[in-house]
Short mmCIF file of C-alpha atoms and ligand atoms in Angstrom, two decimals:
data_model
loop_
_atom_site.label_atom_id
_atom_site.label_comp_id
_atom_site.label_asym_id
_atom_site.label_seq_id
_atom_site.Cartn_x
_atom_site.Cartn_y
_atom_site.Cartn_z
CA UNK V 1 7.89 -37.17 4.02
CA UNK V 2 7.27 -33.91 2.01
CA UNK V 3 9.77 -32.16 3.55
CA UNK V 4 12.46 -34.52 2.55
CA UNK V 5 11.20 -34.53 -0.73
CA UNK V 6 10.71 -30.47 -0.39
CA UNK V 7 14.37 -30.38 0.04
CA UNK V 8 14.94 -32.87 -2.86
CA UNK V 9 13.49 -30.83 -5.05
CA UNK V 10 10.56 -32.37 -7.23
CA UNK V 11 11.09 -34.94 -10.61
CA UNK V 12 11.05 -31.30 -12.86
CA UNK V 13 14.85 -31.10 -13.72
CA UNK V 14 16.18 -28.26 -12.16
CA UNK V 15 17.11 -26.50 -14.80
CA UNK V 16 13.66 -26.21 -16.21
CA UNK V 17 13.73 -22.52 -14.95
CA UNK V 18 13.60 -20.74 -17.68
CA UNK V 19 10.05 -22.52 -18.73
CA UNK V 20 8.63 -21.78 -14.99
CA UNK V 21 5.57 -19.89 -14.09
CA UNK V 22 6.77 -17.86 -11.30
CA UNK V 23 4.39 -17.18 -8.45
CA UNK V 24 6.65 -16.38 -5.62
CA UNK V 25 7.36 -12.81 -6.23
CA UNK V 26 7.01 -11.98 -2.61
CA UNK V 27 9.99 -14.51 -1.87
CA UNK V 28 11.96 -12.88 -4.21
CA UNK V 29 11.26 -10.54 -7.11
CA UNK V 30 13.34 -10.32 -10.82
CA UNK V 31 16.02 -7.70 -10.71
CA UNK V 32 14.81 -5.21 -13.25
CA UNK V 33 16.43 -4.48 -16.30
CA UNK V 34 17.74 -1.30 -15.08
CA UNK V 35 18.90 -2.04 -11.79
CA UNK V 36 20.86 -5.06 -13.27
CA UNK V 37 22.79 -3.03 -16.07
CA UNK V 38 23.71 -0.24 -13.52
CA UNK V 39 25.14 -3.09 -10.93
CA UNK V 40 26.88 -4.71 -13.94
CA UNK V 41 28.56 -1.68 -14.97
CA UNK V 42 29.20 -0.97 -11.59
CA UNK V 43 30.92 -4.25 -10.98
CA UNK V 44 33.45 -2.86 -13.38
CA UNK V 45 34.58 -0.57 -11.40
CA UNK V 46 37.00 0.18 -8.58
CA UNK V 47 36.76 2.02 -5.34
CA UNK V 48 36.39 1.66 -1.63
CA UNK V 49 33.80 4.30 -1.03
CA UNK V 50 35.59 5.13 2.47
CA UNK V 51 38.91 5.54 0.65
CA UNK V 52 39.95 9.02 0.27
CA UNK V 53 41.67 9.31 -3.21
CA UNK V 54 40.74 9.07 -6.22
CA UNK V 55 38.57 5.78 -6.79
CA UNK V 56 37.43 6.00 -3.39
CA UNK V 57 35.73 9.35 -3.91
CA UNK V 58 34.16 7.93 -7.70
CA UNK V 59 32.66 5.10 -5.27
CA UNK V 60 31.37 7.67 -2.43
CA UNK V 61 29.75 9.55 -5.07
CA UNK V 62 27.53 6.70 -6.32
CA UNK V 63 26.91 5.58 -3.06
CA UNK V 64 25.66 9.05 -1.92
CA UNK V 65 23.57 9.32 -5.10
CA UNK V 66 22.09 6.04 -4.79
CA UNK V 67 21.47 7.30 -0.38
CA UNK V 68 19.26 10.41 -2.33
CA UNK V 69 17.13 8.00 -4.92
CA UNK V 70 16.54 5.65 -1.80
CA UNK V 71 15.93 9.02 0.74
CA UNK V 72 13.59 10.35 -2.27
CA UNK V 73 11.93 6.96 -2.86
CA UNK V 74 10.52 6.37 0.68
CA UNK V 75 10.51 10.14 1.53
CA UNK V 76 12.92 10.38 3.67
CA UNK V 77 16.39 12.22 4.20
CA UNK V 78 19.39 11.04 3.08
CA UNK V 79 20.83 11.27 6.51
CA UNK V 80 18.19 8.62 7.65
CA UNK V 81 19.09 5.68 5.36
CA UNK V 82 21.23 3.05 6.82
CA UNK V 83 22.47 0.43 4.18
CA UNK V 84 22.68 -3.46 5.81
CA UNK V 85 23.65 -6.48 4.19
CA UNK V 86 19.70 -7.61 4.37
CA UNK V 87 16.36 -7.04 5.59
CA UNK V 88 17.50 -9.77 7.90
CA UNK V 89 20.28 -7.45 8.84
CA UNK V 90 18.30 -3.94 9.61
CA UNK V 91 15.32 -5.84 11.49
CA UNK V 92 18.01 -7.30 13.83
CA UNK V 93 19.57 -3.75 14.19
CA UNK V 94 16.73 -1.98 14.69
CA UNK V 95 15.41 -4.29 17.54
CA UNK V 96 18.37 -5.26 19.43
CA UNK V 97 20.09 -1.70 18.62
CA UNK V 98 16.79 -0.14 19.71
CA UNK V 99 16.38 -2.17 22.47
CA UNK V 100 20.15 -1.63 24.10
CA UNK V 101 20.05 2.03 23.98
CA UNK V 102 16.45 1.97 25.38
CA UNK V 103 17.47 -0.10 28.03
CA UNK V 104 21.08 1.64 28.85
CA UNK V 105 18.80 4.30 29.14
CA UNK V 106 16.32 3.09 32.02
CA UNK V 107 16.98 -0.02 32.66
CA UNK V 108 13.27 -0.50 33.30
CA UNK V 109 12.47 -0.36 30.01
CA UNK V 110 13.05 -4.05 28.96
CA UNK V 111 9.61 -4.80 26.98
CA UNK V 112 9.44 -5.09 23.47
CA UNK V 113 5.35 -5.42 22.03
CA UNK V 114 5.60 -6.71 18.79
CA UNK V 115 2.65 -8.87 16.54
CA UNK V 116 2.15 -12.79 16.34
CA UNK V 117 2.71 -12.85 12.55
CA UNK V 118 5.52 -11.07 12.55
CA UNK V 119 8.51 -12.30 9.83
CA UNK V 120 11.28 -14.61 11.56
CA UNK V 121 13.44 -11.69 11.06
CA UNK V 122 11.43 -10.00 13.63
CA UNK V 123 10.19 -12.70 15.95
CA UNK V 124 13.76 -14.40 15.96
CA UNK V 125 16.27 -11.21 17.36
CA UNK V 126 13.17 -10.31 19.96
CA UNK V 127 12.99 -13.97 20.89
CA UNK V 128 16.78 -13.16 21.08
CA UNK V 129 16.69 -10.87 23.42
CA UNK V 130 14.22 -12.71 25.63
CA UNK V 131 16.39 -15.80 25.79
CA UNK V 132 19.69 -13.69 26.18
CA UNK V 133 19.19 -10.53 27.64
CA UNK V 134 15.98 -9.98 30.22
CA UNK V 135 13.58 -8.43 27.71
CA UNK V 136 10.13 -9.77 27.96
CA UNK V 137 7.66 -9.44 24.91
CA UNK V 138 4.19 -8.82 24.30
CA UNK V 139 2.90 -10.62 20.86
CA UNK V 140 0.12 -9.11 20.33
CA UNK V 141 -3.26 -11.30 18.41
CA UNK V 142 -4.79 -11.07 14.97
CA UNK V 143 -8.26 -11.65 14.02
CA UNK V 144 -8.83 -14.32 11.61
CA UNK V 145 -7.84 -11.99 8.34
CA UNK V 146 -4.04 -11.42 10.24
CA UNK V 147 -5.10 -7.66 11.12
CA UNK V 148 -3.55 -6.90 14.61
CA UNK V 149 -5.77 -6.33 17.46
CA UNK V 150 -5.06 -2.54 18.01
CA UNK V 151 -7.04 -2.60 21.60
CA UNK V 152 -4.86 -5.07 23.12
CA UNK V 153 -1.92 -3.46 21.81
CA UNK V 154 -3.14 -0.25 23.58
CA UNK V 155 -4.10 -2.20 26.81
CA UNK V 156 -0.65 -3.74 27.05
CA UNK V 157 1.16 -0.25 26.41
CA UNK V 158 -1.22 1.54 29.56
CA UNK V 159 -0.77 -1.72 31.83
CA UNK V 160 3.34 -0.92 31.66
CA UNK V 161 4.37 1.84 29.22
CA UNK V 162 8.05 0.71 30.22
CA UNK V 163 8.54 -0.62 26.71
CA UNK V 164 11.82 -0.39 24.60
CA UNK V 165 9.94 -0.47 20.84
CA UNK V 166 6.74 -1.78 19.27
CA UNK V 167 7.28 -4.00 16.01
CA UNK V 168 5.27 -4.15 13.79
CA UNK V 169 5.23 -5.23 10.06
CA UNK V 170 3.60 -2.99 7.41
CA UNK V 171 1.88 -5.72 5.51
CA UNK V 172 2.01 -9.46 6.05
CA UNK V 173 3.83 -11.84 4.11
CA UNK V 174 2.11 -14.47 3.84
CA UNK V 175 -1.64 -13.20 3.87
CA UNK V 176 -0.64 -9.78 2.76
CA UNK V 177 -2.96 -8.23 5.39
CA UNK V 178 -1.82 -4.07 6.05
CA UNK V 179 -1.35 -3.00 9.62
CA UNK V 180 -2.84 -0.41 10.94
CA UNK V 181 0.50 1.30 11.94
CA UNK V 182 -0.70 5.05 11.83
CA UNK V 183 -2.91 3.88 15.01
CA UNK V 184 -0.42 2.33 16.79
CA UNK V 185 2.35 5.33 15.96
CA UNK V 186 0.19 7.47 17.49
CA UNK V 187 -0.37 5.63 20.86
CA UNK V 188 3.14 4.82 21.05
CA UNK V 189 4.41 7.89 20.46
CA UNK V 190 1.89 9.28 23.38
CA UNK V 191 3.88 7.17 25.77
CA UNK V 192 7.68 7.97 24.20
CA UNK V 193 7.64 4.48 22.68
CA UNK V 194 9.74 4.08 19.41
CA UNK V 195 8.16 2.01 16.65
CA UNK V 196 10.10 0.15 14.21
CA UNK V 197 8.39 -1.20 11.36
CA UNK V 198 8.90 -4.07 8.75
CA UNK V 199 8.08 -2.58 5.44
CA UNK V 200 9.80 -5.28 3.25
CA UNK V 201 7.03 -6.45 1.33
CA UNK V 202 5.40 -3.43 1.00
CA UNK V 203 7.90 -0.74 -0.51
CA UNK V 204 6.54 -0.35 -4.02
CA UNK V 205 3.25 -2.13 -3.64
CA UNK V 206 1.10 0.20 -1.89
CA UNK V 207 1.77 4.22 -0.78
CA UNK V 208 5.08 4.54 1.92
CA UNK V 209 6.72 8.10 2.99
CA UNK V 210 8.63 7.55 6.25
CA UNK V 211 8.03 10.95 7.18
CA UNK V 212 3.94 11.45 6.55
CA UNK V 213 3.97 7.76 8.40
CA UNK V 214 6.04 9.36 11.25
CA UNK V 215 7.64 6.41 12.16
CA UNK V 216 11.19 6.30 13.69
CA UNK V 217 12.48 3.19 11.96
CA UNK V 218 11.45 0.71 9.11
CA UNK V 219 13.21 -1.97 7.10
CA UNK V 220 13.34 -2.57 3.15
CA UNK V 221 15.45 -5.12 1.25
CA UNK V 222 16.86 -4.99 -2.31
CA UNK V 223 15.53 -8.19 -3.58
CA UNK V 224 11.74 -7.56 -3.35
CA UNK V 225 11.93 -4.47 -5.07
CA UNK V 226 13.21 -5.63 -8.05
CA UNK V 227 17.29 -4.56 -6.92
CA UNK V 228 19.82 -7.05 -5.61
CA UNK V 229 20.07 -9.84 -3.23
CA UNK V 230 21.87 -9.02 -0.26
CA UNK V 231 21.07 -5.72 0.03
CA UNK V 232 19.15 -3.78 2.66
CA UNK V 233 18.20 -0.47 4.46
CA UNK V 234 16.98 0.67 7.97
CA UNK V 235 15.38 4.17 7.51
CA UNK V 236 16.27 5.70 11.16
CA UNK V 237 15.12 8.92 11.85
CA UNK V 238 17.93 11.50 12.65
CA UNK V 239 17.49 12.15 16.07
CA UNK V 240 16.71 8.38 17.02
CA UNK V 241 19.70 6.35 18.98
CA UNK V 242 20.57 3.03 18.38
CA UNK V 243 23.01 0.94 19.94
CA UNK V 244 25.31 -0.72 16.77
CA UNK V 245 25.27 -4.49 15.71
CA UNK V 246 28.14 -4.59 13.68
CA UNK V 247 31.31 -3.39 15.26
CA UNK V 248 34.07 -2.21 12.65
CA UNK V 249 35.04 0.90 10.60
CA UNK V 250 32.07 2.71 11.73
CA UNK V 251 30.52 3.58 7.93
CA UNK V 252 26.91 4.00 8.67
CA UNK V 253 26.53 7.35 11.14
CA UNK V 254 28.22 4.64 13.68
CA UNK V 255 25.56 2.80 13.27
CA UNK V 256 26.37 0.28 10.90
CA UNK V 257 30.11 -1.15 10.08
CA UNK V 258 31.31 -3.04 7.05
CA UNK V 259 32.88 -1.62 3.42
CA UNK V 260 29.86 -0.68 1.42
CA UNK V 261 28.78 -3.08 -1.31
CA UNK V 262 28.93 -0.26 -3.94
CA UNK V 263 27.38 -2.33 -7.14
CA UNK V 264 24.64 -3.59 -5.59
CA UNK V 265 23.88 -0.11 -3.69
CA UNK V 266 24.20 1.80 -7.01
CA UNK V 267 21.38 -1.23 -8.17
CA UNK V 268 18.91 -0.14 -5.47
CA UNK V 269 18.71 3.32 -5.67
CA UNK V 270 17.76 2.39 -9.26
CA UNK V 271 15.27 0.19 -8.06
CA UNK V 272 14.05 1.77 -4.94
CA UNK V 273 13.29 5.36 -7.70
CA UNK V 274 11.37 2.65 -9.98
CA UNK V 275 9.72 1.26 -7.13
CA UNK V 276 8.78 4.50 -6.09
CA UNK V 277 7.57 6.02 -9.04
CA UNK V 278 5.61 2.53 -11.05
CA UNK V 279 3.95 1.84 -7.91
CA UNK V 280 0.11 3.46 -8.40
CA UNK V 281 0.00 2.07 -12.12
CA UNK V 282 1.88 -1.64 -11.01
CA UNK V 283 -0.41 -1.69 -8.04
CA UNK V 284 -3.39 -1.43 -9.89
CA UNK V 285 -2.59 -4.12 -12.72
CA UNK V 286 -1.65 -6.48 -10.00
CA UNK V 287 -4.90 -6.21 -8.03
CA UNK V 288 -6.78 -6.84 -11.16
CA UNK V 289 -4.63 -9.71 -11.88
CA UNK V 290 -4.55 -11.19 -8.30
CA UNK V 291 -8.89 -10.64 -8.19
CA UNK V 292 -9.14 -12.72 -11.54
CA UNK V 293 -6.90 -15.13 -10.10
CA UNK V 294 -8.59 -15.64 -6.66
CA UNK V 295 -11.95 -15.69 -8.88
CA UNK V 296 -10.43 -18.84 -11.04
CA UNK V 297 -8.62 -20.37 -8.36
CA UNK V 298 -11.96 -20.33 -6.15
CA UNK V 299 -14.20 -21.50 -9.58
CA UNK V 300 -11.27 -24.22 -10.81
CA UNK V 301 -11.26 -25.94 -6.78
CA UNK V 302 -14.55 -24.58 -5.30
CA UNK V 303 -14.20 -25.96 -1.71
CA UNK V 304 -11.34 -23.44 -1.37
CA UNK V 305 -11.02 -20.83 0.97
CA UNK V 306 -9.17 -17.37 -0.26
CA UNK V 307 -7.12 -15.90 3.38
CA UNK V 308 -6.13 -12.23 4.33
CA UNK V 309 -8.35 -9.06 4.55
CA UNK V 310 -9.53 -6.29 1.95
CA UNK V 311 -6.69 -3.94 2.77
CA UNK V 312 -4.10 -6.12 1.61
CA UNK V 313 -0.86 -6.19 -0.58
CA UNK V 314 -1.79 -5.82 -4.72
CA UNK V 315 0.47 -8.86 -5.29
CA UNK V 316 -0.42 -12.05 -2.99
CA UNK V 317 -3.40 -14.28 -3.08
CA UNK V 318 -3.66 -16.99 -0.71
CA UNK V 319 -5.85 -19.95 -0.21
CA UNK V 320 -6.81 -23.24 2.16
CA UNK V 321 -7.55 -26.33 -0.21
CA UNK V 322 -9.19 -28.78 2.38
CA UNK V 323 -7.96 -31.80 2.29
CA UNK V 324 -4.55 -31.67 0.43
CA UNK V 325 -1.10 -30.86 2.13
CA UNK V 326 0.28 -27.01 1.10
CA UNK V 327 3.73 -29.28 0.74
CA UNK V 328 2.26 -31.86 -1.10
CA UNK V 329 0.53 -29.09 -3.66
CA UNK V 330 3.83 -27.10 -4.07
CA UNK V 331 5.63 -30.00 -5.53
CA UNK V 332 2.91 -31.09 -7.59
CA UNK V 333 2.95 -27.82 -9.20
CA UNK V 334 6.41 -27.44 -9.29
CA UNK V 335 6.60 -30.87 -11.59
CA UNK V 336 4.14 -28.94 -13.91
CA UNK V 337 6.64 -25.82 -14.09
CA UNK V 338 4.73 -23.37 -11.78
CA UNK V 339 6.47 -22.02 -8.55
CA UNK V 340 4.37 -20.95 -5.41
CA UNK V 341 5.43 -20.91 -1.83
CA UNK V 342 3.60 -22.30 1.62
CA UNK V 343 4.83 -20.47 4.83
CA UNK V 344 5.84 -23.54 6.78
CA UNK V 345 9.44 -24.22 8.13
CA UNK V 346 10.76 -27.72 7.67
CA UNK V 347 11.89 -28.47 11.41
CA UNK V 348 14.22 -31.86 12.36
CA UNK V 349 12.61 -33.54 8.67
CA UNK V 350 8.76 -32.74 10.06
CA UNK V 351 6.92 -30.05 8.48
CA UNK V 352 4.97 -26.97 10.58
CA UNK V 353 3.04 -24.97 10.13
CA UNK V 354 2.91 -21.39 9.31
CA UNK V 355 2.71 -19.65 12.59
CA UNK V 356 0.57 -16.68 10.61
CA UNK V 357 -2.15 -19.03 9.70
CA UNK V 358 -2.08 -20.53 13.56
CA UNK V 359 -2.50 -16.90 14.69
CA UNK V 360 -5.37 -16.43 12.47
CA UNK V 361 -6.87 -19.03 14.37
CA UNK V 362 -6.39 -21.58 11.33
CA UNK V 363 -6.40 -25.22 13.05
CA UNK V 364 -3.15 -27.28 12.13
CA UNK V 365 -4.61 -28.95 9.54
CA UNK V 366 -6.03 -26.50 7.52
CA UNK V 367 -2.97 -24.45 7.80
CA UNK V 368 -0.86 -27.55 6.27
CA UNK V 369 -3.44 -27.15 3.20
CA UNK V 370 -2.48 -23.90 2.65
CA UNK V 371 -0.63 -21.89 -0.40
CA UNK V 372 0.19 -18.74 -1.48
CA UNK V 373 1.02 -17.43 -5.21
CA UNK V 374 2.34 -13.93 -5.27
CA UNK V 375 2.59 -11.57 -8.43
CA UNK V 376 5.34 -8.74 -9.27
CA UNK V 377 6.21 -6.46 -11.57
CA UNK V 378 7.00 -9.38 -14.32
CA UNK V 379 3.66 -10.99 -14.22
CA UNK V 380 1.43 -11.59 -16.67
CA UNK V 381 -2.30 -12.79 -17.22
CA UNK V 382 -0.39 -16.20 -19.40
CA UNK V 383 1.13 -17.14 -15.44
CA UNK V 384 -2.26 -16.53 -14.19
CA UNK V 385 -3.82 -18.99 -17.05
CA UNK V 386 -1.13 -21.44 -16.28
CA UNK V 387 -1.80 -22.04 -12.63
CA UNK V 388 -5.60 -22.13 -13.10
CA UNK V 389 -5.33 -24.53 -15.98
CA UNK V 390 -3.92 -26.73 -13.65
CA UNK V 391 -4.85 -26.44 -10.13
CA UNK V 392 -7.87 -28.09 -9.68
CA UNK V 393 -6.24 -32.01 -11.39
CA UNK V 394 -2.88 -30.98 -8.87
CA UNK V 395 -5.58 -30.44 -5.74
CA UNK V 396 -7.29 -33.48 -6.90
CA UNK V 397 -3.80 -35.60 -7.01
CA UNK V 398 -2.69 -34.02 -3.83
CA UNK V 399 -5.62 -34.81 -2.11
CA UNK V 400 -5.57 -38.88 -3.33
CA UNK V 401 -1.96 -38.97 -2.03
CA UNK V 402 -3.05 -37.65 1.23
CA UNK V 403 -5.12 -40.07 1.57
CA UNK V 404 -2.76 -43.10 0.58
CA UNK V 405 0.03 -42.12 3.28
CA UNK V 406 -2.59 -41.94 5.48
CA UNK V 407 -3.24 -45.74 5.00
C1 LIG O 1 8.43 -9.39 5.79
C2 LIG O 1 9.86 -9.77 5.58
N1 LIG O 1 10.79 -9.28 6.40
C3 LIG O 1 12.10 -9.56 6.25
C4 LIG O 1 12.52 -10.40 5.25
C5 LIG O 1 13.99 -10.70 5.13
O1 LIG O 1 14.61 -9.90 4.17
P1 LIG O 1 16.02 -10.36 3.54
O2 LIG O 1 15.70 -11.53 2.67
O3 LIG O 1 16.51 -9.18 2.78
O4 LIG O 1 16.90 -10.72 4.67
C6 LIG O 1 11.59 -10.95 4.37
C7 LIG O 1 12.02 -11.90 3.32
O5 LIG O 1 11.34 -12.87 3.02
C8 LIG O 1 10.22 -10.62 4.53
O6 LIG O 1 9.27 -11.12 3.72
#
């Protein structure tokens, strides 16, 4: 029943927007100021950036400036940034591009070891590949806090190092929990295993330089760093081979076809150098503002449970209220203006449950009583006061109309 009503939207008219409380920052962020005015003006302008006269070279010269902001921002090369349509886009490429070339390579090299709370965008192309191609996969477990279990992952690699990549995410999306990628890098590498790694949610929250981290491929997308939607890069390092996705005019290294979207690239490396640089200063203000949340949240409904580990995202607090549906909450809160997210998919009308929370060892039904609120660079203590003035009546009506379907 909630999901039908999910999809329905709740009684709050939908244009009510602009008096929300926005807690879903790690679904998608505000563009900032900056990035918005640059792809604006940008807009303006003409130019194929693989064009050779004129306007074509005005558009190859923002692109390549934007390549050096995003290159300097993650500290990495120009040469190494890839620009996709998405996240979406450079997970896919990186695991089934990976994977090909790995596999035209030995053949016996058809295992892919990747984590069980991995984003759809990961799970989904390895799943992919398993259904479509021969690979097999290795997800390996969490603990109950979503950090991966690092021995297993090292077991797997020394039972059959014949493995085409490891994936795994930088920092949860749901929980927020960090990986412990620097570990798994290492053992990887020991065994000529390429690791690709999901940084989406964490570019501009916590410390990232592709090249200290070593890694040989990781994803970012515009629209959680404050730049566009429908914008993303895959951070390859130079030497690494990929097999392409996208077959065309050959505009990314060979890698990547498809005319570049020159607005919205000119809008990231704006927001990728202001991701880069705010990030100690915005980190810090949203880990103060996240702890006084959790505190309130835990005070306002005290039979709550907070989720996720220590070393976690600044940004994303997440809870368990016993007894009430996650779906149920999310709409009762949306009718009272504020916005929050749970992590299950609506499948054929019936909702599930968030396959993190599962791997965390949650049972079904505390998963389904689960919700997250995440913070960005736009939120204030007034969105924290707004939630907690609320939450514990919308648990309390959540919780009563639980118990009436049940009837
Ligand atoms: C961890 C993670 N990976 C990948 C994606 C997909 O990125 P995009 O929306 O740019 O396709 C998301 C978006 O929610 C995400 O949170």
């Amino acid at each position: 029943m909630w999901c039908r009503k999910l999809r329905q939207g709740s009684r709050r008219a939908n244009l009510d927007v602009a008096m929300s409380t926005y807690l879903d920052h790690a679904a998608t962020t505000p563009m900032s100021d900056a990035a918005r005015k640059a792809m604006i003006d940008e807009l303006g302008n003409l130019g194929n950036a693989s064009s050779l006269h004129a306007s074509g070279r005005r558009a190859r010269k923002v692109v390549e400036e934007a390549r050096e902001a995003i290159a300097i921002a993650l500290d990495a090369t120009p040469g190494e940034i890839i620009l996709t349509g998405s996240g979406t886009e450079a997970n896919n490429l990186a695991i089934k591009g990976l994977y090909w070339k790995r596999v035209q390579e030995d053949p016996a090299n058809n295992r892919i070891i990747s984590s069980s709370i991995e984003h759809h965008a990961v799970m989904d192309p390895i799943q992919w590949l398993v259904d479509h191609e021969g690979a097999k996969v290795t997800w390996i477990s969490v603990n109950e806090r979503a950090q991966l279990n690092v021995d297993e992952l090292i077991a797997d690699i020394e039972r059959d190092p014949k493995v085409a990549l490891v994936s795994v995410m930088f920092a949860n999306n749901e929980v927020g929990t960090l990986q412990p990628l620097a570990r798994i890098i290492e053992v990887a590498h020991k065994h000529g295993i390429p690791v690709h790694t999901d940084a989406v949610q964490a570019f501009g929250k916590v410390p990232l330089s592709f090249k200290t981290l070593d890694i040989d491929a990781m994803t970012i997308s515009g629209h959680k760093i404050g730049g566009p939607l429908g914008i993303g890069v895959l951070i390859v390092k130079k030497d690494l081979k990929l097999t392409p996705v996208l077959h065309g005019g050959g505009q990314e290294r060979d890698i990547r076809s498809g005319t570049l979207d020159t607005p919205a690239i000119r809008a990231l490396g704006v927001a990728a150098s202001e991701a880069a640089q705010g990030m100690s200063e915005r980190a810090l203000r949203l880990h103060a503002l996240r702890k006084d949340l959790t505190e309130r949240v835990l005070s306002a409904v005290p039979e709550a449970r907070a989720n996720g580990d220590a070393a976690t995202l600044p940004g994303i607090a997440h809870f368990t209220f016993p007894g009430a549906e996650g779906d149920a909450l999310l709409l009762l809160l949306d009718a009272q203006g504020i916005e929050s997210s749970t992590g299950s998919a609506c499948s054929a009308g019936v909702p599930r449950p968030s396959h993190v929370l599962l791997a965390m060892g949650m049972s079904e039904v505390d998963a389904r009583a689960s919700l997250r609120f995440s913070l960005g660079f736009s939120s204030t203590s007034q969105d924290v006061d707004a939630l907690v003035s609320v939450i514990g009546g919308v648990v309390e009506r959540a919780r009563k109309a639980g118990q009436v379907s049940k009837r």
